[in-house]
Tab-separated table of C-alpha atoms and ligand atoms in Angstrom:
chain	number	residue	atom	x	y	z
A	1	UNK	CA	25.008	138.596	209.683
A	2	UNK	CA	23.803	138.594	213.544
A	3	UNK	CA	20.011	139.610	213.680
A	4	UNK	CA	19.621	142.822	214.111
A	5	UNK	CA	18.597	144.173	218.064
A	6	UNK	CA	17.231	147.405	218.258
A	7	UNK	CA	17.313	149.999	220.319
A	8	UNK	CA	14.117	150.132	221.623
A	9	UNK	CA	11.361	148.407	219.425
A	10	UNK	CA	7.587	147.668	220.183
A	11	UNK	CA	6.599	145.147	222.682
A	12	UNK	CA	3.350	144.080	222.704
A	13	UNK	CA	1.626	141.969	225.576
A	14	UNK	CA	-0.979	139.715	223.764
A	15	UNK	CA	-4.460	141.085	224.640
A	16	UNK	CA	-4.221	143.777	222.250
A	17	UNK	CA	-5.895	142.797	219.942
A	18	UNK	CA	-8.937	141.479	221.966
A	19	UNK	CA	-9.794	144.572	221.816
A	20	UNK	CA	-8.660	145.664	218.165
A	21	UNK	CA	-11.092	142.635	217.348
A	22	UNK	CA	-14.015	143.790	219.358
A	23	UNK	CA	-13.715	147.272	217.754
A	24	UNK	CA	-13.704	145.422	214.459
A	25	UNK	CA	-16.986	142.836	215.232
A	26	UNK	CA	-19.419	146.421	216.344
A	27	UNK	CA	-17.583	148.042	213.586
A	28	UNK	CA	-16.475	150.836	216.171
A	29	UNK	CA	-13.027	151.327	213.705
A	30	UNK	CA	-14.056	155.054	213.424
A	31	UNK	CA	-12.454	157.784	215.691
A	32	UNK	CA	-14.124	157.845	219.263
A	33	UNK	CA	-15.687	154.532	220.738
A	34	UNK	CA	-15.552	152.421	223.907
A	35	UNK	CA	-11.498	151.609	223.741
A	36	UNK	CA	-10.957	155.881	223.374
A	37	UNK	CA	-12.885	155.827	226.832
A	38	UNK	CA	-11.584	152.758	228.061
A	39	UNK	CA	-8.046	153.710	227.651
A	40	UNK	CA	-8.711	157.424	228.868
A	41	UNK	CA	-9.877	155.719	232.423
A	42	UNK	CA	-6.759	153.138	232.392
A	43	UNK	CA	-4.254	156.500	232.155
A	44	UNK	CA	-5.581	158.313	234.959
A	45	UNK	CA	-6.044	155.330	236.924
A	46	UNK	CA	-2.674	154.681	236.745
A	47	UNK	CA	-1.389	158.768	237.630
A	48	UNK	CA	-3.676	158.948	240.121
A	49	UNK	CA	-6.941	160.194	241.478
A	50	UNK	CA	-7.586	163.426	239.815
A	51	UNK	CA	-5.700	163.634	236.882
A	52	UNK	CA	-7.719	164.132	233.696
A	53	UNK	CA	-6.468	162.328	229.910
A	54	UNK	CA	-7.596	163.619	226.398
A	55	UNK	CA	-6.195	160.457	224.669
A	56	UNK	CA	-5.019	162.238	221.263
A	57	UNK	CA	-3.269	160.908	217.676
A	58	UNK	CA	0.440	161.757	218.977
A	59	UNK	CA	2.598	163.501	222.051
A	60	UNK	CA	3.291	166.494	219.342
A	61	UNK	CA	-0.337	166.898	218.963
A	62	UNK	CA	-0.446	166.926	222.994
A	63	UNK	CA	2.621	169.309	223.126
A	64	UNK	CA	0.677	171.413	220.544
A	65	UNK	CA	-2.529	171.643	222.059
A	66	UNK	CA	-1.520	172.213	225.258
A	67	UNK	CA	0.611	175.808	224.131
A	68	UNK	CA	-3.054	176.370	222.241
A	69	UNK	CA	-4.670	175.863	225.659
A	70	UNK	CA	-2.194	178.112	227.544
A	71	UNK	CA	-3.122	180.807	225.329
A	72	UNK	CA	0.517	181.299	223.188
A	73	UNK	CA	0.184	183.275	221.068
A	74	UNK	CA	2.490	184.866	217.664
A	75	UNK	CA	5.429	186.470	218.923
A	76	UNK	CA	5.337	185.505	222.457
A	77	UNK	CA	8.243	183.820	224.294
A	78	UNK	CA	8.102	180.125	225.706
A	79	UNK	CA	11.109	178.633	227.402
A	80	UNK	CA	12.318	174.846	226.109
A	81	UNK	CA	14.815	172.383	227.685
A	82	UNK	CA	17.606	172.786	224.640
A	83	UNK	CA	18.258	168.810	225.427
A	84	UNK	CA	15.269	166.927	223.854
A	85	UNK	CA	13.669	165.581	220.788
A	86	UNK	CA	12.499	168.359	218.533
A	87	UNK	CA	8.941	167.352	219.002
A	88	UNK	CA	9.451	168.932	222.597
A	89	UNK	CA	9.901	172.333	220.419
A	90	UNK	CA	8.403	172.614	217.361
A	91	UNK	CA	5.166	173.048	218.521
A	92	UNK	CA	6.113	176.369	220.101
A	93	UNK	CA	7.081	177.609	216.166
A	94	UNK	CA	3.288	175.982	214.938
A	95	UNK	CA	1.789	178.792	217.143
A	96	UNK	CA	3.948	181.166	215.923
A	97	UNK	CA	5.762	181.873	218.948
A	98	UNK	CA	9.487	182.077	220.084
A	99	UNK	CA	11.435	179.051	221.754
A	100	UNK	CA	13.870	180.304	224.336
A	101	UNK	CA	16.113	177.370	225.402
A	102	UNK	CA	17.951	176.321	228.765
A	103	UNK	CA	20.194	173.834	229.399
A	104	UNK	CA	20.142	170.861	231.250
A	105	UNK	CA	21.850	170.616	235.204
A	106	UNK	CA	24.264	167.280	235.524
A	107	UNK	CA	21.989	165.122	238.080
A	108	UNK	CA	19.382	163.941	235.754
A	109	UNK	CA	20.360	165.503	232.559
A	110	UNK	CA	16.812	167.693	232.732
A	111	UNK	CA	15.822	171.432	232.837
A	112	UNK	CA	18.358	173.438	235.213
A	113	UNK	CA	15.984	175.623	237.557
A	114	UNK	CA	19.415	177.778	238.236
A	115	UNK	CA	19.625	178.781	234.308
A	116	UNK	CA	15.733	178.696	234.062
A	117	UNK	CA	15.494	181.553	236.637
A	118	UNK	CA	18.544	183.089	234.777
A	119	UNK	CA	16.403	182.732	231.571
A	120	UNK	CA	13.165	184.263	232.889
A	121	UNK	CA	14.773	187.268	234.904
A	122	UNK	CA	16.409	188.407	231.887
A	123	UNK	CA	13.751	187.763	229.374
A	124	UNK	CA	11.476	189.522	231.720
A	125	UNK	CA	14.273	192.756	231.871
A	126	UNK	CA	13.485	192.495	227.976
A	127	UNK	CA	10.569	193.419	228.430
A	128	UNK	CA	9.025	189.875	227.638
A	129	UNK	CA	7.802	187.585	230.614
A	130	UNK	CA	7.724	183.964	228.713
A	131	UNK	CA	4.421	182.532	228.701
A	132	UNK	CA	5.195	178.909	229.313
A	133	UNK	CA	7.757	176.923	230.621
A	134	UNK	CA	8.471	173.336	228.913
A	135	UNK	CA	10.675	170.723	231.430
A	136	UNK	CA	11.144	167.625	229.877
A	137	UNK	CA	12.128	163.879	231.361
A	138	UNK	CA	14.460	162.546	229.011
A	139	UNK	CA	14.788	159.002	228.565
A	140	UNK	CA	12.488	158.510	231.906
A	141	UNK	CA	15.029	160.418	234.191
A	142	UNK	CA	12.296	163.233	236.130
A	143	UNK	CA	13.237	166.339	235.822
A	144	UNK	CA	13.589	168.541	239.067
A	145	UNK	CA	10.212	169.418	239.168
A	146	UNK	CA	9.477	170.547	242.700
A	147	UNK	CA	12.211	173.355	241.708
A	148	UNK	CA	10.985	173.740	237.980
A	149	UNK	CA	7.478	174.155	239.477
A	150	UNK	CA	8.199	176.354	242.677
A	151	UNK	CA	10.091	178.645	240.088
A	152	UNK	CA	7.411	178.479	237.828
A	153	UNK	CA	4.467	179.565	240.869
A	154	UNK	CA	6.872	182.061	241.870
A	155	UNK	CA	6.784	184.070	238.814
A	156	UNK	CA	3.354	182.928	237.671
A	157	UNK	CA	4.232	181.122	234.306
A	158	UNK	CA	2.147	177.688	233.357
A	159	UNK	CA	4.198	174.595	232.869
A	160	UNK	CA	3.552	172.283	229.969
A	161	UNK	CA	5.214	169.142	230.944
A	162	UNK	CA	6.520	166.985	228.671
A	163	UNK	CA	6.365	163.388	229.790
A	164	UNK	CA	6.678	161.546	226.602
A	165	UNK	CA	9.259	159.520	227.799
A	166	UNK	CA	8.403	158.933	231.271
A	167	UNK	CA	4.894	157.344	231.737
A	168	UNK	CA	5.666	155.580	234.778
A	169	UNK	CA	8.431	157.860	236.578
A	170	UNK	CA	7.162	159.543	239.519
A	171	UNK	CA	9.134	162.063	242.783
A	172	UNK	CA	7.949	160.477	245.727
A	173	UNK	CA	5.387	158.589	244.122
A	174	UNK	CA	4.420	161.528	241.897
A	175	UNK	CA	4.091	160.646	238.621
A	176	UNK	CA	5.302	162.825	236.044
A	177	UNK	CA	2.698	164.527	233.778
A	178	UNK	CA	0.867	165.018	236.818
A	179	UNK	CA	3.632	168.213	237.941
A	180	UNK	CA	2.894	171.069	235.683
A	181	UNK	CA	-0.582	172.571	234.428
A	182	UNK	CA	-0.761	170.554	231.936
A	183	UNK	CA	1.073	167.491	231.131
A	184	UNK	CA	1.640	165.230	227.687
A	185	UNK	CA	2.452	161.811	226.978
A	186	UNK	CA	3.284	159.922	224.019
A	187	UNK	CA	2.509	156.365	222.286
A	188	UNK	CA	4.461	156.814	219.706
A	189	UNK	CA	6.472	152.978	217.952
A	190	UNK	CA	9.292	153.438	220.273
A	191	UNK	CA	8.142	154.531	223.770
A	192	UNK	CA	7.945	152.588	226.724
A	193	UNK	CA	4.245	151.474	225.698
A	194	UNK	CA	2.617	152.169	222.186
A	195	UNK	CA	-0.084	152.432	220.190
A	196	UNK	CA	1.611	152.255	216.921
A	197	UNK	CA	1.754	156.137	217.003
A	198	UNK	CA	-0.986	157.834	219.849
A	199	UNK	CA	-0.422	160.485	222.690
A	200	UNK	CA	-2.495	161.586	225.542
A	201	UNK	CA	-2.901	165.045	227.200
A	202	UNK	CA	-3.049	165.469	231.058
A	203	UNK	CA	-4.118	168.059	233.925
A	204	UNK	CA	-6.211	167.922	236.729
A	205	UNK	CA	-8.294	170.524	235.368
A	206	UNK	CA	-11.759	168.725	234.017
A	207	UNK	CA	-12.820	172.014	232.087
A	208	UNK	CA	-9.189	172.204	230.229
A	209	UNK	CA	-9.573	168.378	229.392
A	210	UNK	CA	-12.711	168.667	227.921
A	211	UNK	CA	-11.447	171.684	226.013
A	212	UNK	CA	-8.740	169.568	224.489
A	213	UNK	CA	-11.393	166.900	223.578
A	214	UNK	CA	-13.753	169.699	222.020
A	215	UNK	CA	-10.194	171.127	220.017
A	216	UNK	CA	-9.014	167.697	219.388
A	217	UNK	CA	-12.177	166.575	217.240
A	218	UNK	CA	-12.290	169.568	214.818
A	219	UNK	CA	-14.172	172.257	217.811
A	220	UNK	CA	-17.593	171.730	216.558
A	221	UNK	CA	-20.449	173.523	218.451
A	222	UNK	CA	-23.291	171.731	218.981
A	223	UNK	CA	-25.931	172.515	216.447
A	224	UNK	CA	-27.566	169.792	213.618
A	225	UNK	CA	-25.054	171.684	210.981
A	226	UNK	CA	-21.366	171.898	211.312
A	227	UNK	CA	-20.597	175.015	212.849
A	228	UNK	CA	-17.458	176.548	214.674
A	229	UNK	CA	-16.750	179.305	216.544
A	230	UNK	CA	-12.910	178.115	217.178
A	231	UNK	CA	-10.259	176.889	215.210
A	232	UNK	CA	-10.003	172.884	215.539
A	233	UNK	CA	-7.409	170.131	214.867
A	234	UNK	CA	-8.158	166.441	213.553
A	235	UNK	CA	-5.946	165.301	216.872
A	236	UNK	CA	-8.241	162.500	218.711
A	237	UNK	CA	-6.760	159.243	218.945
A	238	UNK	CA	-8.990	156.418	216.662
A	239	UNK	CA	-10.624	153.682	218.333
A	240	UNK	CA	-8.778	151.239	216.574
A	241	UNK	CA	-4.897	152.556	218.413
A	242	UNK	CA	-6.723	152.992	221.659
A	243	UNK	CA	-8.006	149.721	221.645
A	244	UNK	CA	-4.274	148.775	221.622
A	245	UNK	CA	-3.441	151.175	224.466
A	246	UNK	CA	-5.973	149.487	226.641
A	247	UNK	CA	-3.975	145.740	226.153
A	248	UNK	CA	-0.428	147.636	226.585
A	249	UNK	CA	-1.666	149.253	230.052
A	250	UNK	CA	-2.228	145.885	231.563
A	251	UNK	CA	1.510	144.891	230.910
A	252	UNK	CA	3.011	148.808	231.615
A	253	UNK	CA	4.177	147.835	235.421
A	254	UNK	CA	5.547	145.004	233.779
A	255	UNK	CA	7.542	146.883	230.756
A	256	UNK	CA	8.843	149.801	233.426
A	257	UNK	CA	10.156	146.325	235.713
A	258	UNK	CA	12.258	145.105	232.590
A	259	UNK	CA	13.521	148.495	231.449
A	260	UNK	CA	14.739	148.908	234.498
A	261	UNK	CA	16.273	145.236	234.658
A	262	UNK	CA	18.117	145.401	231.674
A	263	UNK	CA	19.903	149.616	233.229
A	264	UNK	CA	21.096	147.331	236.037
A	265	UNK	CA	22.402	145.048	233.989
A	266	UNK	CA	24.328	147.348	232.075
A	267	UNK	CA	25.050	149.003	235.740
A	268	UNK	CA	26.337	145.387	236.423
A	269	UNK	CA	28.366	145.021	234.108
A	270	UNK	CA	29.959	148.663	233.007
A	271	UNK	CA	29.529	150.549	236.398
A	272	UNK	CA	33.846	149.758	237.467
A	273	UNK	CA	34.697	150.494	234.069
A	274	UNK	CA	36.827	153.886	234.064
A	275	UNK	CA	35.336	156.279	231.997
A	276	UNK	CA	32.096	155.181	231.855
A	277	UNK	CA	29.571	156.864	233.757
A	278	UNK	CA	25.607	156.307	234.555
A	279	UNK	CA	22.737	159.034	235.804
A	280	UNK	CA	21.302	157.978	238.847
A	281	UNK	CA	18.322	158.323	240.576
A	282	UNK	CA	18.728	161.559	242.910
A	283	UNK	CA	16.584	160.492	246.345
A	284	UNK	CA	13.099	159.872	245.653
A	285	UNK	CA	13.107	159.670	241.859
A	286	UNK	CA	12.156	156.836	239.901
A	287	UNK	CA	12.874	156.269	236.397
A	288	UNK	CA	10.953	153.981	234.199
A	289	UNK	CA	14.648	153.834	232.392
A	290	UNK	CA	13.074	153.939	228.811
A	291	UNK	CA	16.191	154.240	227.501
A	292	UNK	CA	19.829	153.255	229.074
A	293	UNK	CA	22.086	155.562	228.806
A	294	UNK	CA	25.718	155.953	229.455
A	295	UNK	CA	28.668	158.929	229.068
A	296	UNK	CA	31.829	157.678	227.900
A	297	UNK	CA	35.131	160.187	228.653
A	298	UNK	CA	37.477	159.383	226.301
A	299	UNK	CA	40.184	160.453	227.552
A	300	UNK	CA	39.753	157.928	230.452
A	301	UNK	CA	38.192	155.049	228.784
A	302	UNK	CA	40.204	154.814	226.267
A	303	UNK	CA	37.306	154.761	223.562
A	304	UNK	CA	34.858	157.412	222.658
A	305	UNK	CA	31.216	157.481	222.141
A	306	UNK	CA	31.415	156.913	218.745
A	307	UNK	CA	33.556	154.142	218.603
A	308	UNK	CA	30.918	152.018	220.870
A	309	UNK	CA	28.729	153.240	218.231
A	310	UNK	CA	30.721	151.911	215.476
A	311	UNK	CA	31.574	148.706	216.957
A	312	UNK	CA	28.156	147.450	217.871
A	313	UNK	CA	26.926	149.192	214.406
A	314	UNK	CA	29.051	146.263	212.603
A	315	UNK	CA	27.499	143.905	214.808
A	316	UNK	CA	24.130	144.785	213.904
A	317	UNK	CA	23.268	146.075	217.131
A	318	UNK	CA	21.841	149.596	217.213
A	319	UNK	CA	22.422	152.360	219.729
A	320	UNK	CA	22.400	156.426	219.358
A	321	UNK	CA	24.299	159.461	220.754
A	322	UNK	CA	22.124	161.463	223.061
A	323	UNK	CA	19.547	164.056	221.655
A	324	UNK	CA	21.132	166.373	219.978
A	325	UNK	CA	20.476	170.052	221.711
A	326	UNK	CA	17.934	172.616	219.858
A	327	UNK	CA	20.026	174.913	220.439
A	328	UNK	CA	22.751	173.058	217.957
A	329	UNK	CA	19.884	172.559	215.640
A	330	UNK	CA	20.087	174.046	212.614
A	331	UNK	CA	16.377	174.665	212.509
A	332	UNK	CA	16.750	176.147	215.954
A	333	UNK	CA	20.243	177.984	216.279
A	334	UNK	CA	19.091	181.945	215.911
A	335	UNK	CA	16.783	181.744	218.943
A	336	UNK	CA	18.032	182.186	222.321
A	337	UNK	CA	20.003	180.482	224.542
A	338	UNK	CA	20.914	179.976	228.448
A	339	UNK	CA	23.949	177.407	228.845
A	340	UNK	CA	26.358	176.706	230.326
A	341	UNK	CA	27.943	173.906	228.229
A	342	UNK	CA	25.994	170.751	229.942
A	343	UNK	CA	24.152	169.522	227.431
A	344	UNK	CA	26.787	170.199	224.611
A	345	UNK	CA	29.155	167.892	226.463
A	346	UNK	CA	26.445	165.212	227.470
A	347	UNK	CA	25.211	165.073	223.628
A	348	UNK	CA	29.283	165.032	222.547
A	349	UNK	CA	30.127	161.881	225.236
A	350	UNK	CA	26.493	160.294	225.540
A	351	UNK	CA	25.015	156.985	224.084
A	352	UNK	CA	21.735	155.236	224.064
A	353	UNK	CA	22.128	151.453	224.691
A	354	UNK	CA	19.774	148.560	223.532
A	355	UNK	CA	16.611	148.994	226.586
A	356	UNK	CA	13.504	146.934	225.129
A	357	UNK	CA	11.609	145.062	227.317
A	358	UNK	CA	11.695	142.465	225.018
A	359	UNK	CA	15.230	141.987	224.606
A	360	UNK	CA	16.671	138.675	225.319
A	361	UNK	CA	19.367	137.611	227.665
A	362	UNK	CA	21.166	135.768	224.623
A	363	UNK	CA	20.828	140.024	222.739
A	364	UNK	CA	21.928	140.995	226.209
A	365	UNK	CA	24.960	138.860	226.610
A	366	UNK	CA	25.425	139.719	222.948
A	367	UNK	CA	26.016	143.627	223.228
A	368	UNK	CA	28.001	143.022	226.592
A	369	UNK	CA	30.990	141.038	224.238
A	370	UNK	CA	30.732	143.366	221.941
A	371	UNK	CA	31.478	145.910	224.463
A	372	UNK	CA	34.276	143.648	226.139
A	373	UNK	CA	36.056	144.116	222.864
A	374	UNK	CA	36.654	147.910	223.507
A	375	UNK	CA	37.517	147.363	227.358
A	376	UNK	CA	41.295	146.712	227.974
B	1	PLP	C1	8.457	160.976	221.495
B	1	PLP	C2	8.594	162.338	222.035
B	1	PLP	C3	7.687	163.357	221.709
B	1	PLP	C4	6.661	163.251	220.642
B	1	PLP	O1	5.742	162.250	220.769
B	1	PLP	P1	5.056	161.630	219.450
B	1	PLP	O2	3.975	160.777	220.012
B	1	PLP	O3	6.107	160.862	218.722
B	1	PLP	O4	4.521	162.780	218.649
B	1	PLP	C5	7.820	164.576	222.348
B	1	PLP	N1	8.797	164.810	223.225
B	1	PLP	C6	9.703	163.878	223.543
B	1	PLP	C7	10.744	164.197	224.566
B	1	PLP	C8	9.635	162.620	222.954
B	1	PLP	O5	10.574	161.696	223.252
């Protein structure tokens, strides 16, 4: 049997643990300490003067937090991109509120702002204005924010923007997690940096960021006793993981340059093939490609999604069909929904391909004669 390649494993750059081993030598291995700080600065160095980071345990714990820090509360409505990973969602059921989802437009795959204004119009002739809007950037594509947001200021609703996969993608030089009121990233085994599980919660309010630090670490006042006057979550990353997040930064320009090096080589390679189709970057966008993806139409190529699947799956190479929609979700299927049949067709025709940085051109050349075999 071929060794196995992966679809996106961890990649690690070599000065990591430098500074795992410092936090071991001054015994700093409990929660906060000098890498916590250390990797806080490196994050909003890299978005950009102004932005604020709560480094915290995961991007679920971000995504959670930050519908805390908007004030959700039981029974209220927040809207949801139906094409994401369920961590994008479940956090709006932790605080007891309602996920209303919207479907993705066909340019990058993201939040439609035509079906979100259809969404909050008629949630609001309900008689329920939705108290938070959540875009998400899948697999590094950015969503249309400058729409998403102008919608958003329009009818006064905060965004809570969910960059997990995009650390690195910017709109004219933007970076995303830096678009909406607050914004959430995540660290987690198989992102584009990790780490080994960690997320980090952004805004360019300094207040709100210190909030999320005060929640994030159990929301103990200050007095020689433990008291609290709020409820508070065990969510602060440990010294130990941000100690590795401080060696991945300095090789994160580096990981986004390879991601994106191995999409154009599967643009290379696939882009004449009939039926096979790519996402690319509308004017101005960049995409840290975390993940490449691809739509096959059968009916064209010959071949469906699921036979790629198949075919590299006995090859011992992994890939994935697209997220499956919430709104599919069994977990998910009585709330409500604004489609129009995008995402249904992008999750039945869509496939994840092999995108680690640290794939090799000998993996590379691998998966592209495994592919040859399906293409007449
Ligand atoms: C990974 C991911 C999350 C959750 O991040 P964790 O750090 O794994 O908790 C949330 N949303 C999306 C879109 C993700 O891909």
């Amino acid at each position: 049997m071929n060794a196995k390649i992966w679809l996106s494993s961890p990649h690690m750059g070599g000065t990591e643990q430098n500074y795992v081993k410092e936090a071991f030598d001054t015994n700093w291995v409990a929660p906060l300490g000098p890498n916590v700080n250390g990797f806080e600065q490196d994050l909003s160095l890299f978005l950009g003067e102004g932005h604020h980071v709560a480094a915290l345990s995961s991007g679920t714990a971000g995504l959670h937090l930050g519908l805390v820090l908007l004030g959700v509360q039981p029974g209220d409505e927040v809207i949801c991109q139906s094409m994401t990973f369920s961590a994008s969602a479940n956090p709006i059921a932790y605080v007891g509120a309602i996920p209303v989802f919207v479907d993705s437009e066909k340019e990058t795959w993201n939040m439609s702002p035509a079906l979100l204004e259809e969404a909050i119009k008629d949630r609001m002739a309900n008689g329920k204005k939705p108290k938070a809007i959540i875009p998400v950037h899948l697999y590094g594509m950015p969503a249309k924010m400058h729409e998403i947001m102008g919608m958003a200021n329009r009818y006064k609703i905060p965004v809570l923007e969910d960059a997990a996969e995009a650390l690195g993608s910017s709109i004219n030089r933007e970076m995303c997690g830096t678009f909406g009121q607050i914004g959430v990233l995540s660290f987690n085994g198989n992102k584009i940096i990790t780490t080994s599980g960690g997320g980090a919660l952004v805004s360019d309010d300094a207040d709100l960021v210190r909030e999320a630090r005060f929640l994030s670490t159990q929301a103990r006042d200050e007095a020689p006793h433990y008291q609290h006057s709020k409820i508070g979550y065990n969510y602060r990353i440990s010294n130990l993981c941000a100690g590795v997040g401080r060696g991945q930064m300095e090789v994160l320009a580096t990981r986004i340059e390879q991601r994106r090096a191995i999409y154009q080589q599967y643009v290379t390679k696939l882009k004449g093939v009939k039926g096979i189709s790519f996402v690319d970057e509308p004017q101005g966008y960049f995409s840290n490609r975390w993940l490449s993806t691809i739509l096959i139409d059968p009916a064209v190529a010959g071949f469906s999604r699921e036979d790629l699947r198949l075919t590299l799956e006995k090859d011992n190479i992994e890939s994935r069909p697209l997220w499956k929609p919430m709104h599919l979700q069994p977990v998910f299927s009585k709330y409500p929904y604004y489609g129009n049949g995008t995402c249904d067709e992008l999750f039945a025709n869509g496939l994840c391909l092999p995108s680690g940085s640290n794939l090799t051109q000998a993996d590379m050349d691998r998966i592209f004669a495994v592919i040859d075999t399906l293409i007449k």
